[in-house]
Amino acid sequence: MTTAVLLDHVSAYAAAVRSHLADLSPEQVDDLTDGLEADLAEALEDPTGAVATGEIPIGRVGAVQGSGALIDLTRRFGPAADYAAELRAAAALVPAPTAASGARQLGRSLVGLGERTAARARAVASRPGVAALAGFTLALRPVWWLVRGWVWFVFVIWLLRGFLGFTMSQGLLPTTAGAWLLLALTTTVSVQWGRGRLVRPTVLHWAATGGNVLAVVLALPLAVAAWGLVSDRIDVSPRVSYVEVPVYEQAPPQDGVWVDGMQVSNLFVYDADGGPLTGVQVFDDRGREVRTIGDDPWATWALPGVAEPWRFLPAQDDAGRDRWNVHPLLGAPAGEWEEGGSEPTLLTGATASTPPVPFAKAPSVTGDQAGDGVEGSGGAATTVLSGGEVGAP
Amino acid sequence: MDTTQLLKGVLDVAVLAVVEREDGYGYDVVRRLRAAGLEEVGEASVYGTLRRLYASGALASYVVPSDEGPHRKYYGINAQGRAMLEAQRKDWHEFATAMTALLETEGVDR
């Protein structure tokens, strides 16, 4: 007889047995007859099996009826009803109450579902690979206890945030002695609970379960947030950061003469009586030439009250050198210059002239001061006025 | 004497004793009980007893899948089962000693 045919018979017999247990709850029937097919099949194939309570080992049935004969399992196991009754009696199971309220029915089926799920879980857990994995996971439980303690800590901080005024970063990682103390407390409670060292009355059971669920739900998002903080703090990888630092930079020295923040193109010198002077050489306290025209001698300058910009020429000393400190500089409007060459030259017929003076005559100065100021330099007091503004070079 | 009636009273401790030596599934327990001399033990009774002991927390259970056929449900003893077995073993010894003493006395008298 093939195994398949045998199993068909066994399945049919087991189904018959179950039908006689129909008054029990499905969970009870499952519990009572789980694995029944395997036991029946093995009993049938065991030729040495003793005949007991009217059972006939299939080996003997075959010997009596000849191989391949259709077997009547009731001859081996007795009527399915009797078998079911014996099973039920030995298991001391009472019939399920028939008049159960809907809610109770629902509750029972939920409980049954839980039991079946647990049974399946036990079945899965019994597989070698899964068992090994389960053992590994079990060894990691202390890690979970610590994580759970931390999640509780964060939750408590969050609950107290209005009172304590914590920022988010302070709420995730302890930054004060009090916070460390709280973290130590929640961690201790979590670990002790995990080790089963806490007395857990029934009233606390639900709180504990809630705490566990809370920790499971919050652990991952909080861990991500905390990792962001931690990695920000301990990040050692090179990272470009831009920090604004006020730097008081000294403006590079500018050539030329500046008056009240404005560069001037020319200086106008008046004597003590207020009369304009020409061809005055101006030096500073170190004997350097005071030049209004800087690096670009051919820049054009906007003069106050003059529409056309001007360009200036240096004076020449006896040796033929350019002297830019001889004021007022002479020049001509930009329109009178030849632009073609390497440097502009005055058009033929145009002559350099003194640009418009700010005023024809300056106020005269009183004698004492005027005399002090020009002692030994020709005997005439001078007044220096600037003129012109820098234009677009 | 109807040994099946006697068996009913001691099936629990017998099953516990068998499973204590080695984890077993339904028919395996039956075979070991029969091999031990309890020829008349009923299979369904053993299966029912295993379920009841499991339900009462004296046994652990796990399912081993089979390549060829239906899965087998194994039972193993746990701490509670061991305690139960120890207590019942003690009870049995007292009972058996008493019965033996009683029967031998009667035998001597006879």
Short mmCIF file of C-alpha atoms in Angstrom, two decimals:
data_model
loop_
_atom_site.label_atom_id
_atom_site.label_comp_id
_atom_site.label_asym_id
_atom_site.label_seq_id
_atom_site.Cartn_x
_atom_site.Cartn_y
_atom_site.Cartn_z
CA MET A 1 0.00 0.00 0.00
CA THR A 2 1.41 3.36 -0.93
CA THR A 3 1.88 6.08 1.57
CA ALA A 4 -0.46 8.36 -0.35
CA VAL A 5 -3.36 5.93 -0.21
CA LEU A 6 -2.63 5.26 3.44
CA LEU A 7 -2.64 8.97 4.16
CA ASP A 8 -5.98 9.35 2.39
CA HIS A 9 -7.48 6.78 4.71
CA VAL A 10 -5.84 8.34 7.72
CA SER A 11 -7.10 11.78 6.77
CA ALA A 12 -10.61 10.44 6.34
CA TYR A 13 -10.50 8.75 9.73
CA ALA A 14 -9.06 11.82 11.42
CA ALA A 15 -11.79 13.93 9.83
CA ALA A 16 -14.35 11.52 11.18
CA VAL A 17 -12.85 11.79 14.64
CA ARG A 18 -12.94 15.56 14.42
CA SER A 19 -16.55 15.49 13.35
CA HIS A 20 -17.32 13.78 16.64
CA LEU A 21 -15.59 16.59 18.48
CA ALA A 22 -17.64 19.27 16.77
CA ASP A 23 -19.17 20.38 20.05
CA LEU A 24 -15.76 21.55 21.20
CA SER A 25 -14.42 24.88 20.12
CA PRO A 26 -12.35 24.80 16.94
CA GLU A 27 -9.29 25.68 19.00
CA GLN A 28 -9.85 22.74 21.32
CA VAL A 29 -10.30 20.42 18.35
CA ASP A 30 -7.14 21.75 16.78
CA ASP A 31 -5.27 21.35 20.02
CA LEU A 32 -6.59 17.84 20.55
CA THR A 33 -6.04 16.47 17.07
CA ASP A 34 -2.95 18.34 15.93
CA GLY A 35 -0.55 15.68 14.71
CA LEU A 36 -3.24 12.99 14.80
CA GLU A 37 -2.68 11.99 11.16
CA ALA A 38 1.00 11.34 11.79
CA ASP A 39 0.23 9.21 14.84
CA LEU A 40 -2.47 7.24 13.03
CA ALA A 41 -0.26 6.64 10.01
CA GLU A 42 2.63 5.48 12.15
CA ALA A 43 0.39 3.23 14.19
CA LEU A 44 -0.91 1.66 10.98
CA GLU A 45 2.56 1.02 9.67
CA ASP A 46 3.88 -0.42 12.90
CA PRO A 47 3.65 -4.21 12.40
CA THR A 48 4.84 -4.80 15.94
CA GLY A 49 2.19 -2.59 17.41
CA ALA A 50 0.31 -4.39 20.08
CA VAL A 51 -3.38 -4.88 19.66
CA ALA A 52 -5.05 -2.90 22.35
CA THR A 53 -8.61 -1.86 22.98
CA GLY A 54 -9.71 -3.65 19.90
CA GLU A 55 -7.12 -2.15 17.58
CA ILE A 56 -5.53 -4.30 14.91
CA PRO A 57 -2.10 -3.36 13.59
CA ILE A 58 -2.25 -2.83 9.85
CA GLY A 59 0.56 -5.31 9.37
CA ARG A 60 -1.77 -7.98 10.61
CA VAL A 61 -4.67 -6.62 8.63
CA GLY A 62 -2.56 -6.94 5.51
CA ALA A 63 -1.54 -10.43 6.47
CA VAL A 64 -5.15 -11.40 6.90
CA GLN A 65 -6.68 -9.66 3.92
CA GLY A 66 -3.79 -9.69 1.46
CA SER A 67 -1.80 -6.75 0.29
CA GLY A 68 -3.53 -3.86 -1.36
CA ALA A 69 -6.84 -4.59 0.22
CA LEU A 70 -8.95 -1.60 1.10
CA ILE A 71 -8.45 -1.14 4.77
CA ASP A 72 -11.12 -0.32 7.21
CA LEU A 73 -9.41 1.81 9.83
CA THR A 74 -12.23 1.20 12.26
CA ARG A 75 -10.96 -2.35 12.52
CA ARG A 76 -7.65 -1.00 13.70
CA PHE A 77 -8.72 2.01 15.76
CA GLY A 78 -12.35 1.27 16.46
CA PRO A 79 -15.26 3.52 15.55
CA ALA A 80 -14.26 7.15 15.13
CA ALA A 81 -16.90 8.13 17.69
CA ASP A 82 -15.31 5.88 20.33
CA TYR A 83 -11.85 7.08 19.43
CA ALA A 84 -13.02 10.69 19.76
CA ALA A 85 -14.68 9.92 23.08
CA GLU A 86 -11.50 8.32 24.44
CA LEU A 87 -9.44 11.26 23.25
CA ARG A 88 -11.83 13.73 24.82
CA ALA A 89 -12.03 11.86 28.10
CA ALA A 90 -8.27 11.52 28.41
CA ALA A 91 -7.85 15.20 27.68
CA ALA A 92 -10.60 15.99 30.19
CA LEU A 93 -12.21 18.38 27.79
CA VAL A 94 -15.74 19.48 28.37
CA PRO A 95 -18.00 20.41 25.51
CA ALA A 96 -17.95 24.11 24.64
CA PRO A 97 -20.97 26.03 25.91
CA THR A 98 -23.38 26.33 23.02
CA ALA A 99 -25.34 29.39 24.14
CA ALA A 100 -22.55 31.89 24.17
CA SER A 101 -23.15 35.57 23.70
CA GLY A 102 -21.83 37.22 20.58
CA ALA A 103 -19.25 39.13 22.49
CA ARG A 104 -18.04 36.02 24.26
CA GLN A 105 -17.96 34.19 20.94
CA LEU A 106 -15.84 37.00 19.52
CA GLY A 107 -13.62 36.98 22.56
CA ARG A 108 -13.18 33.23 22.33
CA SER A 109 -12.38 33.33 18.66
CA LEU A 110 -9.89 36.11 19.33
CA VAL A 111 -8.32 34.05 22.07
CA GLY A 112 -8.38 31.08 19.73
CA LEU A 113 -6.74 33.13 17.05
CA GLY A 114 -4.07 34.12 19.53
CA GLU A 115 -3.57 30.52 20.57
CA ARG A 116 -3.39 29.32 16.99
CA THR A 117 -0.95 32.06 16.13
CA ALA A 118 1.12 31.15 19.15
CA ALA A 119 1.00 27.50 18.13
CA ARG A 120 2.14 28.38 14.63
CA ALA A 121 4.85 30.56 16.10
CA ARG A 122 5.97 27.65 18.27
CA ALA A 123 5.99 25.45 15.19
CA VAL A 124 8.11 27.93 13.26
CA ALA A 125 10.36 28.47 16.24
CA SER A 126 11.10 24.77 16.46
CA ARG A 127 12.90 24.79 13.12
CA PRO A 128 16.65 24.68 13.64
CA GLY A 129 17.50 27.89 11.75
CA VAL A 130 14.70 29.81 13.35
CA ALA A 131 15.63 28.42 16.75
CA ALA A 132 19.20 29.61 16.30
CA LEU A 133 17.96 33.02 15.25
CA ALA A 134 15.62 33.10 18.21
CA GLY A 135 18.50 32.30 20.53
CA PHE A 136 20.55 35.08 19.00
CA THR A 137 17.69 37.52 19.34
CA LEU A 138 17.17 36.43 22.93
CA ALA A 139 20.79 37.24 23.67
CA LEU A 140 20.15 40.78 22.43
CA ARG A 141 17.36 41.39 24.89
CA PRO A 142 19.51 43.44 27.28
CA VAL A 143 20.19 45.84 24.40
CA TRP A 144 16.46 46.27 24.01
CA TRP A 145 16.11 46.93 27.73
CA LEU A 146 18.60 49.76 27.46
CA VAL A 147 16.91 51.17 24.36
CA ARG A 148 13.56 50.95 26.11
CA GLY A 149 14.93 52.82 29.12
CA TRP A 150 16.19 55.57 26.87
CA VAL A 151 12.87 55.84 25.01
CA TRP A 152 11.09 56.18 28.34
CA PHE A 153 13.57 58.88 29.30
CA VAL A 154 12.82 60.82 26.12
CA PHE A 155 9.12 60.36 26.66
CA VAL A 156 9.27 61.67 30.22
CA ILE A 157 11.34 64.65 29.11
CA TRP A 158 8.78 65.28 26.41
CA LEU A 159 5.97 65.16 28.93
CA LEU A 160 7.80 67.64 31.14
CA ARG A 161 8.98 69.87 28.30
CA GLY A 162 6.67 72.78 29.19
CA PHE A 163 7.78 72.65 32.79
CA LEU A 164 11.46 72.23 32.13
CA GLY A 165 11.74 74.24 28.94
CA PHE A 166 13.97 71.66 27.27
CA THR A 167 15.02 72.04 23.69
CA MET A 168 14.75 69.09 21.36
CA SER A 169 18.43 68.26 21.55
CA GLN A 170 18.32 68.35 25.33
CA GLY A 171 15.24 66.15 25.20
CA LEU A 172 16.97 63.40 23.24
CA LEU A 173 20.27 63.22 25.01
CA PRO A 174 20.88 64.15 28.62
CA THR A 175 22.85 67.34 29.02
CA THR A 176 22.37 68.03 32.68
CA ALA A 177 23.01 66.06 35.84
CA GLY A 178 19.26 65.82 36.44
CA ALA A 179 18.69 64.41 32.98
CA TRP A 180 21.44 61.84 33.48
CA LEU A 181 19.80 60.86 36.73
CA LEU A 182 16.45 60.44 35.01
CA LEU A 183 18.03 58.36 32.25
CA ALA A 184 19.70 56.17 34.86
CA LEU A 185 16.35 55.72 36.59
CA THR A 186 14.37 54.77 33.48
CA THR A 187 17.14 52.46 32.32
CA THR A 188 17.29 50.75 35.68
CA VAL A 189 13.53 50.25 35.74
CA SER A 190 13.59 48.88 32.19
CA VAL A 191 16.43 46.47 32.87
CA GLN A 192 15.02 45.28 36.17
CA TRP A 193 11.67 44.76 34.54
CA GLY A 194 13.33 42.84 31.72
CA ARG A 195 15.10 40.65 34.27
CA GLY A 196 11.79 40.00 35.97
CA ARG A 197 13.01 41.64 39.15
CA LEU A 198 10.07 43.98 39.45
CA VAL A 199 6.95 42.95 41.23
CA ARG A 200 4.21 43.27 38.72
CA PRO A 201 0.71 43.31 40.16
CA THR A 202 -2.09 42.98 37.64
CA VAL A 203 -2.83 46.70 37.77
CA LEU A 204 0.67 47.41 36.58
CA HIS A 205 0.50 44.79 33.87
CA TRP A 206 -1.30 47.01 31.41
CA ALA A 207 0.93 49.95 32.21
CA ALA A 208 3.95 47.79 31.59
CA THR A 209 2.53 46.54 28.32
CA GLY A 210 1.76 50.10 27.31
CA GLY A 211 5.29 51.12 28.17
CA ASN A 212 6.64 48.34 26.01
CA VAL A 213 4.41 49.22 23.09
CA LEU A 214 5.33 52.87 23.47
CA ALA A 215 9.00 52.00 23.43
CA VAL A 216 8.61 49.79 20.35
CA VAL A 217 6.76 52.50 18.45
CA LEU A 218 9.05 55.37 19.42
CA ALA A 219 12.40 53.61 19.41
CA LEU A 220 13.21 53.90 15.72
CA PRO A 221 12.20 57.53 15.02
CA LEU A 222 13.86 58.69 18.21
CA ALA A 223 17.00 56.75 17.43
CA VAL A 224 17.17 58.40 14.01
CA ALA A 225 16.73 61.84 15.53
CA ALA A 226 19.31 61.17 18.23
CA TRP A 227 21.77 59.80 15.73
CA GLY A 228 21.46 63.03 13.80
CA LEU A 229 22.42 64.95 16.93
CA VAL A 230 25.20 62.62 17.90
CA SER A 231 26.72 62.53 14.45
CA ASP A 232 26.58 66.31 14.34
CA ARG A 233 28.51 66.47 17.58
CA ILE A 234 31.09 63.80 16.98
CA ASP A 235 31.46 64.09 13.25
CA VAL A 236 35.13 63.82 12.49
CA SER A 237 34.89 63.66 8.73
CA PRO A 238 36.11 66.77 6.96
CA ARG A 239 33.23 69.04 6.39
CA VAL A 240 33.07 72.44 4.78
CA SER A 241 31.43 74.95 7.00
CA TYR A 242 31.03 78.62 6.44
CA VAL A 243 31.39 80.78 9.48
CA GLU A 244 30.87 84.49 9.25
CA VAL A 245 33.63 86.24 11.13
CA PRO A 246 33.75 90.02 11.12
CA VAL A 247 37.12 91.11 9.81
CA TYR A 248 38.08 94.77 9.95
CA GLU A 249 40.06 95.01 6.83
CA GLN A 250 42.30 97.95 6.38
CA ALA A 251 41.53 99.62 3.12
CA PRO A 252 44.55 99.49 0.84
CA PRO A 253 46.35 102.80 0.70
CA GLN A 254 45.06 104.92 -2.10
CA ASP A 255 47.15 107.19 -4.20
CA GLY A 256 46.08 110.75 -4.66
CA VAL A 257 44.67 113.34 -2.38
CA TRP A 258 41.45 112.72 -0.56
CA VAL A 259 39.37 115.32 1.18
CA ASP A 260 36.50 114.16 3.31
CA GLY A 261 36.42 110.78 1.58
CA MET A 262 36.42 112.26 -1.88
CA GLN A 263 39.36 112.11 -4.21
CA VAL A 264 40.30 115.43 -5.66
CA SER A 265 41.88 116.10 -9.03
CA ASN A 266 43.60 119.36 -8.36
CA LEU A 267 44.73 121.72 -5.65
CA PHE A 268 44.24 125.47 -5.77
CA VAL A 269 46.58 127.52 -3.70
CA TYR A 270 45.86 131.04 -2.50
CA ASP A 271 48.18 133.39 -0.76
CA ALA A 272 47.52 135.12 2.51
CA ASP A 273 45.66 137.87 0.82
CA GLY A 274 43.39 135.35 -0.90
CA GLY A 275 44.91 135.71 -4.32
CA PRO A 276 45.25 132.56 -6.47
CA LEU A 277 48.75 131.19 -7.04
CA THR A 278 49.97 129.07 -9.92
CA GLY A 279 52.87 126.71 -10.29
CA VAL A 280 53.03 125.90 -6.59
CA GLN A 281 55.02 122.79 -5.67
CA VAL A 282 53.40 120.89 -2.86
CA PHE A 283 55.24 118.37 -0.64
CA ASP A 284 54.12 116.50 2.42
CA ASP A 285 55.83 116.40 5.83
CA ARG A 286 58.27 113.78 4.58
CA GLY A 287 59.21 115.68 1.52
CA ARG A 288 57.18 113.53 -0.87
CA GLU A 289 55.38 115.06 -3.75
CA VAL A 290 51.70 115.58 -3.15
CA ARG A 291 50.13 114.21 -6.32
CA THR A 292 46.44 114.30 -7.01
CA ILE A 293 46.82 112.20 -10.15
CA GLY A 294 47.61 108.60 -9.32
CA ASP A 295 48.62 105.58 -11.36
CA ASP A 296 46.57 106.49 -14.38
CA PRO A 297 47.71 109.96 -15.37
CA TRP A 298 45.31 110.10 -18.31
CA ALA A 299 42.11 109.45 -16.42
CA THR A 300 39.39 111.97 -17.01
CA TRP A 301 38.01 113.91 -14.12
CA ALA A 302 34.60 115.41 -13.56
CA LEU A 303 34.98 118.97 -12.36
CA PRO A 304 32.32 120.67 -10.30
CA GLY A 305 30.10 122.77 -12.48
CA VAL A 306 31.82 121.68 -15.69
CA ALA A 307 29.94 119.46 -18.13
CA GLU A 308 32.88 117.99 -19.97
CA PRO A 309 35.42 115.95 -18.04
CA TRP A 310 39.01 117.12 -17.95
CA ARG A 311 42.34 115.49 -18.38
CA PHE A 312 45.49 116.93 -16.83
CA LEU A 313 49.13 117.37 -17.72
CA PRO A 314 52.13 117.36 -15.40
CA ALA A 315 54.51 120.25 -15.17
CA GLN A 316 58.10 119.76 -16.28
CA ASP A 317 61.11 120.48 -14.13
CA ASP A 318 64.44 121.69 -15.41
CA ALA A 319 65.61 118.16 -16.10
CA GLY A 320 62.53 117.48 -18.21
CA ARG A 321 60.92 115.17 -15.66
CA ASP A 322 57.18 115.18 -15.15
CA ARG A 323 56.12 116.89 -11.96
CA TRP A 324 52.61 116.09 -10.82
CA ASN A 325 52.86 118.01 -7.57
CA VAL A 326 52.82 121.41 -9.22
CA HIS A 327 49.39 122.86 -8.58
CA PRO A 328 47.06 123.75 -9.91
CA LEU A 329 47.62 121.20 -12.63
CA LEU A 330 46.97 122.39 -16.09
CA GLY A 331 44.69 120.42 -18.35
CA ALA A 332 42.11 120.55 -21.09
CA PRO A 333 38.59 119.16 -21.61
CA ALA A 334 38.54 115.56 -22.89
CA GLY A 335 37.29 116.74 -26.26
CA GLU A 336 40.58 118.51 -26.97
CA TRP A 337 42.71 115.43 -26.74
CA GLU A 338 43.95 113.12 -29.45
CA GLU A 339 43.13 109.59 -28.29
CA GLY A 340 44.86 107.58 -31.02
CA GLY A 341 48.39 107.05 -29.71
CA SER A 342 49.84 105.13 -26.82
CA GLU A 343 48.85 108.06 -24.65
CA PRO A 344 46.52 110.94 -25.32
CA THR A 345 48.02 114.12 -26.63
CA LEU A 346 46.51 117.52 -27.00
CA LEU A 347 45.02 118.23 -30.36
CA THR A 348 46.95 120.62 -32.50
CA GLY A 349 45.99 124.12 -31.55
CA ALA A 350 44.67 123.17 -28.14
CA THR A 351 46.55 124.38 -25.12
CA ALA A 352 46.61 123.26 -21.58
CA SER A 353 45.00 125.74 -19.25
CA THR A 354 44.11 126.11 -15.61
CA PRO A 355 40.80 124.45 -14.93
CA PRO A 356 38.01 126.59 -13.54
CA VAL A 357 39.03 127.78 -10.08
CA PRO A 358 36.59 127.38 -7.22
CA PHE A 359 36.69 131.07 -6.66
CA ALA A 360 38.73 133.89 -7.98
CA LYS A 361 39.80 135.12 -4.57
CA ALA A 362 39.89 133.42 -1.19
CA PRO A 363 39.37 135.23 2.07
CA SER A 364 42.52 136.79 3.36
CA VAL A 365 44.08 135.48 6.56
CA THR A 366 45.29 137.51 9.49
CA GLY A 367 48.93 138.26 9.69
CA ASP A 368 50.19 136.26 12.70
CA GLN A 369 48.97 132.87 11.63
CA ALA A 370 49.76 133.52 8.05
CA GLY A 371 53.25 134.54 8.91
CA ASP A 372 53.84 131.47 11.14
CA GLY A 373 52.66 129.08 8.51
CA VAL A 374 54.93 130.23 5.70
CA GLU A 375 58.02 131.19 7.58
CA GLY A 376 61.02 130.58 5.42
CA SER A 377 59.13 129.48 2.40
CA GLY A 378 58.89 132.59 0.38
CA GLY A 379 57.17 134.89 2.80
CA ALA A 380 53.68 134.49 1.46
CA ALA A 381 50.90 132.72 3.29
CA THR A 382 48.97 130.31 1.08
CA THR A 383 45.60 128.75 1.15
CA VAL A 384 45.17 125.44 -0.52
CA LEU A 385 41.86 124.52 -2.00
CA SER A 386 41.03 121.31 -3.74
CA GLY A 387 39.05 121.11 -6.88
CA GLY A 388 37.38 118.48 -9.01
CA GLU A 389 36.16 115.03 -8.31
CA VAL A 390 37.37 111.77 -9.63
CA GLY A 391 35.53 110.76 -12.75
CA ALA A 392 35.18 107.51 -14.50
CA PRO A 393 38.71 106.57 -15.49
CA MET B 1 -8.18 -7.56 36.86
CA ASP B 2 -9.10 -4.89 34.33
CA THR B 3 -5.75 -3.22 33.84
CA THR B 4 -7.29 -0.51 31.67
CA GLN B 5 -9.00 0.84 34.76
CA LEU B 6 -5.73 0.77 36.66
CA LEU B 7 -4.01 2.49 33.75
CA LYS B 8 -6.43 5.38 33.84
CA GLY B 9 -5.20 6.35 37.27
CA VAL B 10 -1.53 6.20 36.48
CA LEU B 11 -1.45 7.24 32.83
CA ASP B 12 -0.39 10.78 33.70
CA VAL B 13 2.66 9.74 35.68
CA ALA B 14 3.48 7.05 33.12
CA VAL B 15 3.38 9.54 30.25
CA LEU B 16 5.41 12.06 32.24
CA ALA B 17 8.01 9.41 33.01
CA VAL B 18 8.30 8.43 29.35
CA VAL B 19 8.57 12.01 28.14
CA GLU B 20 11.06 12.85 30.86
CA ARG B 21 13.53 10.36 29.41
CA GLU B 22 13.25 11.79 25.93
CA ASP B 23 10.94 14.12 24.02
CA GLY B 24 8.35 12.20 22.06
CA TYR B 25 5.37 12.51 19.77
CA GLY B 26 2.03 10.79 20.21
CA TYR B 27 2.52 7.30 18.83
CA ASP B 28 6.15 7.31 19.94
CA VAL B 29 4.96 7.68 23.53
CA VAL B 30 2.41 4.92 22.98
CA ARG B 31 5.11 2.59 21.66
CA ARG B 32 7.43 3.29 24.56
CA LEU B 33 4.65 2.74 27.07
CA ARG B 34 3.79 -0.56 25.43
CA ALA B 35 7.44 -1.53 25.25
CA ALA B 36 7.65 -0.82 28.97
CA GLY B 37 4.92 -3.37 29.58
CA LEU B 38 1.76 -1.29 29.50
CA GLU B 39 0.47 -3.30 26.55
CA GLU B 40 -3.12 -2.28 26.87
CA VAL B 41 -2.67 1.43 26.84
CA GLY B 42 -5.10 3.10 24.48
CA GLU B 43 -3.61 5.30 21.81
CA ALA B 44 -6.32 7.95 22.00
CA SER B 45 -6.00 7.94 25.79
CA VAL B 46 -2.29 8.65 25.51
CA TYR B 47 -2.88 11.41 22.98
CA GLY B 48 -5.55 12.97 25.12
CA THR B 49 -3.33 12.74 28.16
CA LEU B 50 -0.49 14.42 26.35
CA ARG B 51 -2.80 17.29 25.36
CA ARG B 52 -4.12 17.64 28.87
CA LEU B 53 -0.66 17.67 30.42
CA TYR B 54 0.38 20.23 27.84
CA ALA B 55 -2.69 22.35 28.55
CA SER B 56 -1.97 22.22 32.27
CA GLY B 57 1.56 23.46 31.68
CA ALA B 58 3.43 20.29 32.57
CA LEU B 59 4.69 19.71 29.03
CA ALA B 60 6.14 21.85 26.30
CA SER B 61 5.18 21.17 22.72
CA TYR B 62 6.72 21.77 19.33
CA VAL B 63 5.92 20.71 15.82
CA VAL B 64 8.41 18.99 13.58
CA PRO B 65 7.51 19.05 9.89
CA SER B 66 7.87 15.84 7.97
CA ASP B 67 9.01 15.56 4.40
CA GLU B 68 6.84 12.55 3.68
CA GLY B 69 3.66 13.10 5.56
CA PRO B 70 1.81 15.06 8.18
CA HIS B 71 3.81 16.93 10.79
CA ARG B 72 4.53 15.45 14.17
CA LYS B 73 3.76 17.16 17.40
CA TYR B 74 6.49 16.54 19.93
CA TYR B 75 6.17 16.92 23.66
CA GLY B 76 8.91 17.57 26.16
CA ILE B 77 8.80 17.88 29.91
CA ASN B 78 9.38 21.20 31.61
CA ALA B 79 10.10 22.23 35.17
CA GLN B 80 6.45 22.08 36.18
CA GLY B 81 6.14 18.64 34.64
CA ARG B 82 9.20 17.43 36.49
CA ALA B 83 7.79 18.69 39.76
CA MET B 84 4.49 16.98 38.99
CA LEU B 85 6.29 13.77 38.08
CA GLU B 86 8.33 13.88 41.27
CA ALA B 87 5.24 14.37 43.39
CA GLN B 88 3.33 11.60 41.61
CA ARG B 89 6.33 9.29 41.75
CA LYS B 90 6.38 9.75 45.52
CA ASP B 91 2.63 9.17 45.71
CA TRP B 92 2.97 6.05 43.60
CA HIS B 93 5.73 4.63 45.74
CA GLU B 94 3.70 5.16 48.87
CA PHE B 95 0.63 3.71 47.21
CA ALA B 96 2.51 0.77 45.73
CA THR B 97 4.30 0.07 49.00
CA ALA B 98 1.02 0.11 50.81
CA MET B 99 -0.66 -2.09 48.21
CA THR B 100 2.28 -4.47 48.10
CA ALA B 101 2.38 -4.71 51.84
CA LEU B 102 -1.35 -5.25 51.93
CA LEU B 103 -1.34 -7.90 49.23
CA GLU B 104 1.69 -9.74 50.61
CA THR B 105 0.13 -9.75 54.04
CA GLU B 106 -2.96 -11.28 52.56
CA GLY B 107 -0.78 -13.70 50.62
CA VAL B 108 1.02 -14.69 53.78
CA ASP B 109 -2.28 -15.09 55.52
CA ARG B 110 -3.67 -17.20 52.80
#
